[in-house]
mmCIF file of C-alpha atoms and ligand atoms in Angstrom:
data_model
loop_
_atom_site.group_PDB
_atom_site.id
_atom_site.type_symbol
_atom_site.label_atom_id
_atom_site.label_comp_id
_atom_site.label_asym_id
_atom_site.label_seq_id
_atom_site.Cartn_x
_atom_site.Cartn_y
_atom_site.Cartn_z
ATOM 1 C CA MET C 2 0.002 0.060 -0.067
ATOM 2 C CA GLN C 3 2.586 2.499 1.024
ATOM 3 C CA GLN C 4 4.634 1.663 -2.080
ATOM 4 C CA THR C 5 1.740 2.148 -4.259
ATOM 5 C CA ILE C 6 0.653 5.342 -2.673
ATOM 6 C CA GLN C 7 4.229 6.667 -3.076
ATOM 7 C CA TYR C 8 4.173 5.644 -6.751
ATOM 8 C CA ILE C 9 1.012 7.631 -7.280
ATOM 9 C CA ARG C 10 2.351 10.602 -5.477
ATOM 10 C CA GLU C 11 5.622 10.585 -7.612
ATOM 11 C CA GLU C 12 3.988 10.042 -10.841
ATOM 12 C CA LEU C 13 1.203 12.771 -10.404
ATOM 13 C CA ALA C 14 3.573 15.245 -8.717
ATOM 14 C CA PRO C 15 4.356 17.187 -11.907
ATOM 15 C CA TYR C 16 0.561 17.447 -12.753
ATOM 16 C CA TYR C 17 -1.177 18.261 -9.625
ATOM 17 C CA PRO C 18 -0.891 19.924 -6.256
ATOM 18 C CA GLU C 19 -0.185 17.707 -3.295
ATOM 19 C CA THR C 20 -3.562 17.974 -1.668
ATOM 20 C CA GLU C 21 -5.342 17.074 -4.838
ATOM 21 C CA ILE C 22 -3.339 13.952 -5.319
ATOM 22 C CA SER C 23 -4.269 12.905 -1.645
ATOM 23 C CA GLY C 24 -7.969 13.234 -2.608
ATOM 24 C CA PHE C 25 -7.268 11.028 -5.763
ATOM 25 C CA VAL C 26 -5.503 8.494 -3.608
ATOM 26 C CA GLN C 27 -8.443 8.257 -1.141
ATOM 27 C CA MET C 28 -11.048 8.076 -3.952
ATOM 28 C CA MET C 29 -8.909 5.262 -5.915
ATOM 29 C CA MET C 30 -8.549 3.246 -2.675
ATOM 30 C CA ASP C 31 -12.213 3.465 -1.787
ATOM 31 C CA ARG C 32 -13.623 2.887 -5.360
ATOM 32 C CA VAL C 33 -11.118 0.347 -6.733
ATOM 33 C CA PHE C 34 -10.234 -1.598 -3.730
ATOM 34 C CA GLY C 35 -13.075 -0.757 -1.392
ATOM 35 C CA LEU C 36 -10.679 0.568 1.298
ATOM 36 C CA SER C 37 -11.928 3.326 3.510
ATOM 37 C CA TYR C 38 -9.469 6.028 4.816
ATOM 38 C CA THR C 39 -9.274 4.012 8.106
ATOM 39 C CA GLN C 40 -8.673 0.707 6.257
ATOM 40 C CA MET C 41 -6.019 2.422 4.280
ATOM 41 C CA ILE C 42 -4.100 3.308 7.442
ATOM 42 C CA LEU C 43 -4.658 0.038 9.121
ATOM 43 C CA GLU C 44 -3.571 -2.040 5.981
ATOM 44 C CA LYS C 45 -0.613 0.191 5.112
ATOM 45 C CA ASP C 46 1.641 -2.826 4.700
ATOM 46 C CA ARG C 47 -0.742 -4.589 2.363
ATOM 47 C CA VAL C 48 1.033 -5.469 -1.031
ATOM 48 C CA PHE C 49 -1.097 -5.042 -4.170
ATOM 49 C CA ASP C 50 -0.754 -7.822 -6.758
ATOM 50 C CA LYS C 51 0.139 -7.284 -10.424
ATOM 51 C CA GLU C 52 -3.371 -6.930 -11.488
ATOM 52 C CA GLU C 53 -4.262 -4.487 -8.831
ATOM 53 C CA GLN C 54 -0.998 -2.456 -9.505
ATOM 54 C CA ALA C 55 -1.984 -2.468 -13.296
ATOM 55 C CA MET C 56 -5.358 -1.034 -12.363
ATOM 56 C CA VAL C 57 -3.639 1.887 -10.354
ATOM 57 C CA THR C 58 -1.268 2.467 -13.345
ATOM 58 C CA ALA C 59 -4.072 2.829 -15.742
ATOM 59 C CA ILE C 60 -5.927 5.366 -13.525
ATOM 60 C CA VAL C 61 -2.670 7.333 -13.026
ATOM 61 C CA ASN C 62 -1.981 7.455 -16.764
ATOM 62 C CA ARG C 63 -5.421 8.813 -17.427
ATOM 63 C CA LEU C 64 -5.116 11.338 -14.568
ATOM 64 C CA LYS C 65 -1.958 12.629 -16.320
ATOM 65 C CA THR C 66 -4.181 13.668 -19.274
ATOM 66 C CA HIS C 67 -6.226 15.848 -16.903
ATOM 67 C CA GLU C 68 -9.251 13.405 -17.277
ATOM 68 C CA PRO C 69 -11.488 14.047 -14.215
ATOM 69 C CA ILE C 70 -11.149 11.287 -11.536
ATOM 70 C CA GLN C 71 -14.912 11.084 -11.273
ATOM 71 C CA TYR C 72 -15.206 10.122 -15.034
ATOM 72 C CA ILE C 73 -12.465 7.570 -14.559
ATOM 73 C CA LEU C 74 -13.984 5.943 -11.674
ATOM 74 C CA GLY C 75 -17.511 6.616 -13.004
ATOM 75 C CA VAL C 76 -18.869 7.770 -9.655
ATOM 76 C CA THR C 77 -18.855 10.728 -7.169
ATOM 77 C CA GLU C 78 -20.484 11.580 -3.981
ATOM 78 C CA PHE C 79 -23.035 14.360 -3.642
ATOM 79 C CA TYR C 80 -24.901 15.391 -0.470
ATOM 80 C CA GLY C 81 -24.467 11.846 0.863
ATOM 81 C CA LEU C 82 -25.529 9.986 -2.365
ATOM 82 C CA GLN C 83 -23.253 7.856 -4.570
ATOM 83 C CA LEU C 84 -23.968 9.123 -8.166
ATOM 84 C CA GLY C 85 -22.802 7.671 -11.428
ATOM 85 C CA VAL C 86 -21.226 10.121 -13.772
ATOM 86 C CA LYS C 87 -19.872 9.920 -17.216
ATOM 87 C CA PRO C 88 -18.683 12.353 -19.917
ATOM 88 C CA GLY C 89 -21.820 14.132 -21.108
ATOM 89 C CA VAL C 90 -22.984 15.078 -17.716
ATOM 90 C CA LEU C 91 -21.388 17.892 -15.548
ATOM 91 C CA ILE C 92 -19.624 16.506 -12.457
ATOM 92 C CA PRO C 93 -21.738 17.716 -9.448
ATOM 93 C CA ARG C 94 -19.792 20.520 -7.432
ATOM 94 C CA PRO C 95 -19.719 21.213 -3.752
ATOM 95 C CA GLU C 96 -21.223 24.605 -4.487
ATOM 96 C CA THR C 97 -24.444 22.846 -5.709
ATOM 97 C CA GLU C 98 -24.513 20.917 -2.348
ATOM 98 C CA GLU C 99 -24.744 24.384 -0.709
ATOM 99 C CA LEU C 100 -27.604 25.321 -2.843
ATOM 100 C CA VAL C 101 -29.370 22.022 -1.890
ATOM 101 C CA GLU C 102 -28.732 22.622 1.762
ATOM 102 C CA TRP C 103 -30.285 26.118 1.418
ATOM 103 C CA ILE C 104 -33.383 24.548 -0.120
ATOM 104 C CA CYS C 105 -33.579 21.923 2.536
ATOM 105 C CA LYS C 106 -33.461 24.619 5.244
ATOM 106 C CA THR C 107 -36.293 26.554 3.653
ATOM 107 C CA GLU C 108 -39.869 26.266 4.838
ATOM 108 C CA ILE C 109 -41.304 24.285 2.128
ATOM 109 C CA LEU C 110 -44.858 23.016 2.206
ATOM 110 C CA GLU C 111 -45.667 19.316 2.771
ATOM 111 C CA ASN C 112 -46.036 17.215 -0.328
ATOM 112 C CA SER C 113 -44.534 20.079 -2.443
ATOM 113 C CA LYS C 114 -44.014 19.720 -6.153
ATOM 114 C CA ILE C 115 -40.278 20.410 -6.998
ATOM 115 C CA VAL C 116 -38.737 20.644 -10.435
ATOM 116 C CA ASP C 117 -35.044 20.782 -11.182
ATOM 117 C CA ILE C 118 -34.258 22.230 -14.569
ATOM 118 C CA GLY C 119 -31.194 20.913 -16.385
ATOM 119 C CA THR C 120 -30.713 18.069 -13.952
ATOM 120 C CA GLY C 121 -27.621 16.504 -15.523
ATOM 121 C CA SER C 122 -26.534 13.756 -13.317
ATOM 122 C CA GLY C 123 -29.779 14.350 -11.396
ATOM 123 C CA CYS C 124 -27.672 15.500 -8.404
ATOM 124 C CA ILE C 125 -30.105 18.406 -7.184
ATOM 125 C CA ALA C 126 -33.433 16.457 -7.789
ATOM 126 C CA LEU C 127 -32.046 13.226 -6.131
ATOM 127 C CA ALA C 128 -30.657 15.014 -3.186
ATOM 128 C CA LEU C 129 -33.822 16.776 -2.506
ATOM 129 C CA LYS C 130 -35.982 13.702 -2.825
ATOM 130 C CA ASN C 131 -33.550 11.875 -0.367
ATOM 131 C CA VAL C 132 -34.033 14.651 2.176
ATOM 132 C CA ILE C 133 -37.667 15.925 1.509
ATOM 133 C CA SER C 134 -39.208 12.511 1.181
ATOM 134 C CA ASN C 135 -42.781 13.727 0.955
ATOM 135 C CA ALA C 136 -42.027 15.919 -1.987
ATOM 136 C CA GLU C 137 -42.886 15.036 -5.556
ATOM 137 C CA VAL C 138 -39.828 15.790 -7.480
ATOM 138 C CA PHE C 139 -39.432 16.203 -11.261
ATOM 139 C CA ALA C 140 -36.305 16.606 -13.429
ATOM 140 C CA VAL C 141 -35.872 18.087 -16.730
ATOM 141 C CA ASP C 142 -32.963 18.019 -19.286
ATOM 142 C CA THR C 143 -32.502 18.600 -22.898
ATOM 143 C CA SER C 144 -29.969 15.885 -23.088
ATOM 144 C CA GLU C 145 -31.182 12.285 -23.358
ATOM 145 C CA ASP C 146 -27.790 11.023 -22.400
ATOM 146 C CA ALA C 147 -28.025 13.033 -19.119
ATOM 147 C CA LEU C 148 -31.511 11.891 -18.421
ATOM 148 C CA GLU C 149 -30.482 8.298 -18.933
ATOM 149 C CA VAL C 150 -27.614 8.754 -16.325
ATOM 150 C CA ALA C 151 -30.038 10.539 -13.860
ATOM 151 C CA ALA C 152 -32.614 7.924 -14.235
ATOM 152 C CA GLU C 153 -29.942 5.152 -13.378
ATOM 153 C CA ASN C 154 -28.999 7.232 -10.437
ATOM 154 C CA ALA C 155 -32.486 7.477 -9.288
ATOM 155 C CA ARG C 156 -32.733 3.472 -9.583
ATOM 156 C CA GLN C 157 -29.462 2.882 -7.813
ATOM 157 C CA ASN C 158 -30.499 5.179 -4.844
ATOM 158 C CA LYS C 159 -34.028 4.046 -4.796
ATOM 159 C CA LEU C 160 -35.517 7.505 -5.144
ATOM 160 C CA GLU C 161 -38.733 8.330 -7.182
ATOM 161 C CA ILE C 162 -38.245 11.022 -9.635
ATOM 162 C CA THR C 163 -40.328 12.033 -12.741
ATOM 163 C CA PHE C 164 -38.150 12.703 -15.602
ATOM 164 C CA LYS C 165 -38.964 14.961 -18.673
ATOM 165 C CA HIS C 166 -37.128 15.423 -21.856
ATOM 166 C CA ALA C 167 -37.580 19.091 -22.756
ATOM 167 C CA ASN C 168 -35.521 22.008 -23.890
ATOM 168 C CA ILE C 169 -36.437 24.830 -21.328
ATOM 169 C CA LEU C 170 -35.669 27.534 -23.816
ATOM 170 C CA LYS C 171 -38.822 26.287 -25.703
ATOM 171 C CA TRP C 172 -40.920 25.587 -22.491
ATOM 172 C CA GLN C 173 -44.094 26.982 -24.053
ATOM 173 C CA GLU C 174 -44.163 24.047 -26.464
ATOM 174 C CA TYR C 175 -44.685 21.619 -23.592
ATOM 175 C CA GLU C 176 -47.311 20.749 -21.130
ATOM 176 C CA TRP C 177 -46.357 21.647 -17.450
ATOM 177 C CA GLN C 178 -48.115 21.621 -14.129
ATOM 178 C CA GLN C 179 -47.742 23.906 -11.226
ATOM 179 C CA PHE C 180 -44.719 23.780 -8.883
ATOM 180 C CA ASP C 181 -43.975 24.835 -5.427
ATOM 181 C CA VAL C 182 -40.261 24.907 -5.871
ATOM 182 C CA ILE C 183 -38.315 25.544 -9.103
ATOM 183 C CA VAL C 184 -34.528 25.067 -8.993
ATOM 184 C CA SER C 185 -31.899 25.301 -11.475
ATOM 185 C CA ASN C 186 -28.037 25.404 -12.171
ATOM 186 C CA PRO C 187 -28.084 26.078 -15.683
ATOM 187 C CA PRO C 188 -25.094 26.893 -18.005
ATOM 188 C CA TYR C 189 -23.628 30.189 -16.817
ATOM 189 C CA VAL C 190 -19.864 30.330 -17.806
ATOM 190 C CA ARG C 191 -19.324 33.052 -20.568
ATOM 191 C CA GLU C 192 -17.054 32.410 -23.444
ATOM 192 C CA CYS C 193 -14.936 35.214 -22.087
ATOM 193 C CA GLU C 194 -14.270 33.231 -18.846
ATOM 194 C CA LYS C 195 -12.859 30.183 -20.513
ATOM 195 C CA GLY C 196 -9.378 31.353 -19.737
ATOM 196 C CA LEU C 197 -10.096 31.161 -16.182
ATOM 197 C CA MET C 198 -11.076 27.479 -16.252
ATOM 198 C CA GLU C 199 -9.047 24.378 -15.463
ATOM 199 C CA THR C 200 -8.053 21.991 -18.230
ATOM 200 C CA ASN C 201 -9.879 18.957 -16.805
ATOM 201 C CA VAL C 202 -13.122 20.927 -17.017
ATOM 202 C CA LEU C 203 -12.450 22.529 -20.446
ATOM 203 C CA GLU C 204 -11.232 19.558 -22.153
ATOM 204 C CA HIS C 205 -13.602 16.868 -20.566
ATOM 205 C CA GLU C 206 -16.832 18.313 -19.185
ATOM 206 C CA PRO C 207 -19.940 18.937 -21.537
ATOM 207 C CA GLU C 208 -19.946 22.299 -23.084
ATOM 208 C CA LEU C 209 -23.702 22.159 -23.243
ATOM 209 C CA ALA C 210 -23.932 22.158 -19.483
ATOM 210 C CA LEU C 211 -21.321 24.860 -19.006
ATOM 211 C CA PHE C 212 -21.273 27.575 -21.541
ATOM 212 C CA VAL C 213 -23.231 30.634 -22.621
ATOM 213 C CA SER C 214 -22.560 33.425 -25.098
ATOM 214 C CA ASP C 215 -20.913 36.719 -23.857
ATOM 215 C CA ASN C 216 -23.716 38.687 -25.331
ATOM 216 C CA ASP C 217 -26.695 36.881 -23.495
ATOM 217 C CA PRO C 218 -25.220 35.082 -20.539
ATOM 218 C CA LEU C 219 -28.551 35.159 -18.601
ATOM 219 C CA ILE C 220 -30.528 33.514 -21.301
ATOM 220 C CA PHE C 221 -31.362 30.514 -19.123
ATOM 221 C CA TYR C 222 -32.225 32.620 -16.088
ATOM 222 C CA ARG C 223 -34.399 34.845 -17.940
ATOM 223 C CA THR C 224 -36.411 31.879 -19.579
ATOM 224 C CA ILE C 225 -36.529 29.964 -16.337
ATOM 225 C CA ALA C 226 -37.598 32.931 -14.302
ATOM 226 C CA GLU C 227 -40.365 33.649 -16.933
ATOM 227 C CA PHE C 228 -41.357 30.021 -16.777
ATOM 228 C CA ALA C 229 -41.484 30.412 -13.013
ATOM 229 C CA SER C 230 -43.695 33.415 -13.270
ATOM 230 C CA LYS C 231 -46.292 31.184 -14.868
ATOM 231 C CA GLN C 232 -45.597 27.753 -13.375
ATOM 232 C CA LEU C 233 -44.751 28.474 -9.812
ATOM 233 C CA ASN C 234 -47.678 28.551 -7.265
ATOM 234 C CA GLU C 235 -48.128 31.704 -5.352
ATOM 235 C CA GLY C 236 -45.626 31.933 -2.376
ATOM 236 C CA GLY C 237 -43.575 29.234 -4.076
ATOM 237 C CA PHE C 238 -39.654 29.453 -4.313
ATOM 238 C CA LEU C 239 -37.153 29.870 -7.161
ATOM 239 C CA PHE C 240 -33.684 28.894 -6.513
ATOM 240 C CA PHE C 241 -30.756 29.306 -8.713
ATOM 241 C CA GLU C 242 -26.933 28.586 -8.726
ATOM 242 C CA ILE C 243 -25.465 31.661 -10.482
ATOM 243 C CA ASN C 244 -22.328 33.097 -12.045
ATOM 244 C CA GLU C 245 -20.343 34.834 -9.470
ATOM 245 C CA TYR C 246 -19.883 37.734 -11.496
ATOM 246 C CA LEU C 247 -23.455 38.427 -12.449
ATOM 247 C CA GLY C 248 -25.138 38.645 -8.832
ATOM 248 C CA ASP C 249 -26.527 42.243 -9.512
ATOM 249 C CA GLU C 250 -27.814 41.548 -12.936
ATOM 250 C CA MET C 251 -29.685 38.396 -11.418
ATOM 251 C CA ILE C 252 -31.133 40.495 -8.731
ATOM 252 C CA GLU C 253 -32.372 42.983 -11.296
ATOM 253 C CA LEU C 254 -33.745 40.251 -13.531
ATOM 254 C CA VAL C 255 -35.911 38.395 -10.868
ATOM 255 C CA ASN C 256 -36.947 41.761 -9.456
ATOM 256 C CA GLY C 257 -38.079 43.016 -12.769
ATOM 257 C CA LEU C 258 -40.290 39.913 -13.138
ATOM 258 C CA GLY C 259 -41.957 40.629 -9.695
ATOM 259 C CA PHE C 260 -40.310 38.103 -7.426
ATOM 260 C CA LYS C 261 -40.158 39.026 -3.850
ATOM 261 C CA SER C 262 -37.827 38.218 -0.837
ATOM 262 C CA ILE C 263 -34.677 38.105 -3.215
ATOM 263 C CA GLU C 264 -31.711 36.816 -1.436
ATOM 264 C CA LEU C 265 -28.172 36.230 -2.750
ATOM 265 C CA ARG C 266 -25.767 33.897 -1.034
ATOM 266 C CA ARG C 267 -22.135 33.292 -1.126
ATOM 267 C CA ASP C 268 -20.452 29.782 -1.531
ATOM 268 C CA LEU C 269 -17.616 28.262 0.443
ATOM 269 C CA ASN C 270 -15.127 30.249 -1.616
ATOM 270 C CA ASN C 271 -16.922 33.512 -0.631
ATOM 271 C CA LYS C 272 -18.324 33.957 -4.262
ATOM 272 C CA ASN C 273 -21.871 35.123 -5.020
ATOM 273 C CA ARG C 274 -23.193 31.738 -6.120
ATOM 274 C CA MET C 275 -26.785 31.281 -5.208
ATOM 275 C CA LEU C 276 -30.065 33.181 -5.432
ATOM 276 C CA LYS C 277 -33.455 32.608 -3.759
ATOM 277 C CA CYS C 278 -36.601 34.473 -4.379
ATOM 278 C CA LYS C 279 -40.362 34.000 -3.893
ATOM 279 C CA LYS C 280 -43.401 34.504 -6.022
HETATM 280 N N1 LIG T 1 -19.571 25.782 -11.381
HETATM 281 C C1 LIG T 1 -19.101 25.222 -12.659
HETATM 282 C C2 LIG T 1 -17.813 25.432 -13.150
HETATM 283 O O1 LIG T 1 -17.207 26.338 -12.671
HETATM 284 C C3 LIG T 1 -20.202 25.642 -13.812
HETATM 285 C C4 LIG T 1 -21.525 25.166 -13.558
HETATM 286 C C5 LIG T 1 -22.656 25.547 -14.533
HETATM 287 O O2 LIG T 1 -22.224 26.216 -15.695
HETATM 288 N N2 LIG T 1 -23.770 25.609 -14.313
HETATM 289 O O3 LIG T 1 -17.214 24.627 -13.887
#
């Protein structure tokens, strides 16, 4: 074990900071060999056989190309759930867990109807259903691949979600019911912000889930807020994950559409990341 860990550290040192490598080691040991952090320490003298060593080498080689570890291992953790992920769905982020936390702490009526727009891996919808079990949760995406991943995640976690294949930019073309909570983490990274992004995100994660044009970066928010003006029940909540640089514009947008009790929240990196408002 110690030798293998040493090998991983040395091989990846030119590519990643030490703390990130420690995270990779833990995830690899957990997913590939079923060893928790404690077991890793207890079994520090364990020697991996040839086959196991070959698995580690294969993962290390893929990490050197900046492929995200979550895609390599095919899983990630989100708000206490194990979720399958693959290229084509965005890897759930810790900031999004903070948004889920905010929703879970909000006074939401019994048996609420909740919809997650642009569900991707299904992370928000599944985490909400897991915590607010009496809610009826819906999840929408324009990508059929994403819906497949999300549906499989719902099955694996034994959570009941109603999925809908729809392009929210054309929401008027579909039939909808009324909701009590609408939540979305839509694409919000402007083309002009690409230079600030990490290679692993830029080269491996789905553009469809990430980017918007520089000249209309709030296109999804405007459309979803208009959708919410119609499809949200009186007193219902609209929650967004947002671009940290567009907090003021977001407030102006929802204010202009008549939403009340508008609140902006910072994420763990102290960036404006979430917005909540009420109809
Ligand atoms: N927070 C993600 C990132 O920085 C973007 C998520 C999104 O566009 N909705 O990569």
